[in-house]
Tab-separated table of C-alpha atoms in Angstrom:
chain	number	residue	atom	x	y	z
L	60	LEU	CA	22.565	119.405	-38.566
L	61	GLU	CA	25.627	118.541	-40.637
L	62	SER	CA	27.950	119.941	-37.966
L	63	ILE	CA	26.482	117.867	-35.131
L	64	VAL	CA	26.544	114.718	-37.290
L	65	LEU	CA	30.240	115.257	-38.063
L	66	LYS	CA	31.090	116.005	-34.423
L	67	SER	CA	29.208	112.898	-33.298
L	68	ILE	CA	30.999	110.660	-35.781
L	69	ALA	CA	34.405	112.142	-34.945
L	70	SER	CA	33.743	111.614	-31.240
L	71	PHE	CA	32.672	107.987	-31.801
L	72	LEU	CA	35.789	107.302	-33.887
L	73	ASN	CA	38.068	108.781	-31.210
L	74	THR	CA	36.526	106.821	-28.343
L	75	ARG	CA	34.703	103.487	-28.223
L	76	GLY	CA	32.707	103.732	-31.426
L	77	GLY	CA	28.932	104.056	-31.454
L	78	THR	CA	25.752	104.405	-33.435
L	79	LEU	CA	24.100	107.601	-34.623
L	80	VAL	CA	20.542	107.611	-35.928
L	81	ILE	CA	19.979	110.547	-38.273
L	82	GLY	CA	16.311	111.452	-38.445
L	83	VAL	CA	15.524	111.149	-34.750
L	84	HIS	CA	15.187	114.453	-32.938
L	85	GLU	CA	16.172	114.219	-29.298
L	86	ARG	CA	15.397	116.844	-26.696
L	87	GLY	CA	16.050	115.867	-23.110
L	88	ASN	CA	14.746	112.328	-22.731
L	89	ASN	CA	12.142	112.738	-25.489
L	90	LYS	CA	12.872	111.283	-28.905
L	91	GLU	CA	10.797	112.082	-31.974
L	92	VAL	CA	11.267	110.253	-35.280
L	93	VAL	CA	11.271	112.950	-37.971
L	94	GLY	CA	13.019	110.970	-40.705
L	95	ILE	CA	15.375	111.910	-43.497
L	96	ASP	CA	12.815	112.261	-46.299
L	97	ARG	CA	12.241	115.895	-45.365
L	98	GLU	CA	15.723	116.642	-46.723
L	99	ASN	CA	14.334	116.117	-50.247
L	100	PHE	CA	16.943	113.847	-51.795
L	101	GLU	CA	15.943	112.007	-54.978
L	102	SER	CA	16.335	108.669	-53.245
L	103	HIS	CA	17.769	107.056	-50.159
L	104	ASP	CA	20.730	105.991	-52.262
L	105	HIS	CA	21.427	109.651	-53.111
L	106	TYR	CA	21.140	110.517	-49.399
L	107	GLU	CA	23.670	107.847	-48.402
L	108	ARG	CA	26.091	108.803	-51.183
L	109	HIS	CA	25.874	112.470	-50.151
L	110	LEU	CA	26.487	111.602	-46.491
L	111	ILE	CA	29.423	109.319	-47.304
L	112	GLN	CA	30.982	112.016	-49.516
L	113	ILE	CA	30.749	114.557	-46.664
L	114	LEU	CA	32.347	112.019	-44.313
L	115	LYS	CA	35.135	111.259	-46.800
L	116	ASN	CA	35.780	114.988	-47.309
L	117	ASN	CA	36.191	115.465	-43.557
L	118	PHE	CA	37.809	112.235	-42.349
L	119	GLY	CA	39.357	110.668	-45.460
L	120	ALA	CA	38.291	107.767	-47.628
L	121	VAL	CA	40.350	105.173	-45.748
L	122	VAL	CA	38.907	106.063	-42.333
L	123	VAL	CA	35.343	106.097	-43.651
L	124	SER	CA	35.646	102.858	-45.615
L	125	LYS	CA	37.237	100.988	-42.724
L	126	TYR	CA	35.465	102.404	-39.652
L	127	VAL	CA	32.067	103.821	-40.727
L	128	SER	CA	28.997	102.127	-42.187
L	129	THR	CA	25.595	103.525	-43.082
L	130	LYS	CA	22.200	102.054	-43.801
L	131	ILE	CA	18.699	103.374	-44.304
L	132	THR	CA	16.055	101.708	-42.177
L	133	GLN	CA	12.531	102.371	-40.949
L	134	ILE	CA	11.347	103.361	-37.487
L	135	ASP	CA	7.572	103.469	-37.173
L	136	GLY	CA	7.373	103.543	-40.979
L	137	ILE	CA	9.652	106.602	-41.229
L	138	SER	CA	13.051	106.393	-42.974
L	139	VAL	CA	16.141	107.128	-40.870
L	140	CYS	CA	19.847	106.725	-41.546
L	141	VAL	CA	21.840	104.611	-39.104
L	142	VAL	CA	25.550	105.408	-38.976
L	143	THR	CA	27.684	102.854	-37.154
L	144	CYS	CA	31.240	103.761	-36.180
L	145	GLU	CA	33.956	101.430	-35.001
L	146	PRO	CA	36.646	102.906	-32.750
L	147	TYR	CA	39.582	104.270	-34.740
L	148	LEU	CA	42.324	101.938	-33.542
L	149	GLU	CA	45.259	103.589	-35.232
L	150	ASP	CA	47.846	105.509	-33.184
L	151	GLU	CA	46.527	108.796	-34.553
L	152	LEU	CA	43.341	110.729	-33.843
L	153	VAL	CA	40.492	111.744	-36.101
L	154	TYR	CA	40.320	115.522	-36.519
L	155	LEU	CA	37.391	117.672	-37.584
L	156	ASP	CA	38.421	121.172	-38.661
L	157	ASP	CA	41.700	120.753	-36.722
L	158	LYS	CA	39.753	119.936	-33.542
L	159	VAL	CA	39.488	116.683	-31.617
L	160	PHE	CA	36.141	115.502	-30.262
L	161	VAL	CA	35.454	112.590	-27.919
L	162	ARG	CA	32.352	110.977	-26.537
L	163	THR	CA	31.847	111.253	-22.779
L	164	GLY	CA	28.651	109.380	-21.929
L	165	PRO	CA	25.915	111.086	-23.961
L	166	ARG	CA	28.043	114.210	-24.491
L	167	ILE	CA	30.396	115.325	-27.236
L	168	ASP	CA	33.418	117.123	-25.807
L	169	GLN	CA	36.055	119.118	-27.662
L	170	LEU	CA	39.482	118.453	-26.172
L	171	THR	CA	42.008	121.033	-25.118
L	172	THR	CA	45.561	120.744	-26.415
L	173	GLN	CA	46.673	119.117	-23.167
L	174	GLN	CA	43.824	116.588	-23.350
L	175	VAL	CA	44.748	115.759	-26.961
L	176	VAL	CA	48.326	115.013	-25.857
L	177	GLU	CA	47.008	112.759	-23.087
L	178	LEU	CA	44.729	110.903	-25.495
L	179	VAL	CA	47.580	110.367	-27.976
L	180	LYS	CA	49.699	108.942	-25.154
L	181	LEU	CA	46.890	106.516	-24.252
L	182	LYS	CA	46.419	105.432	-27.865
L	183	THR	CA	50.120	104.765	-28.425
L	184	LYS	CA	50.529	102.518	-25.362
């Protein structure tokens, strides 16, 4: 789960931004609210702090503080974590484990080296 969350956030940052709802299981067109309480954190505050620390470790404190926000909310009485990402507007890209991910519709795509060069050219125009 942690890997897909990080890839999703990296892809949102590198494209147009977006919102990720952690605690909703999606398969095909079916969405099931499973919540975050099953992860057994002491509190929602502990959950958010843990998530933000993972994000800071992977993307840096400046990127996270400026472009990512989190909040715990309820869907059908079940707690979920909503992560909102603004597009990273700097001339650089956001990397995850030395890889670049972008959002293409509902997909997360890892870019080839050539595609990374093309994206950098677009961002620096």
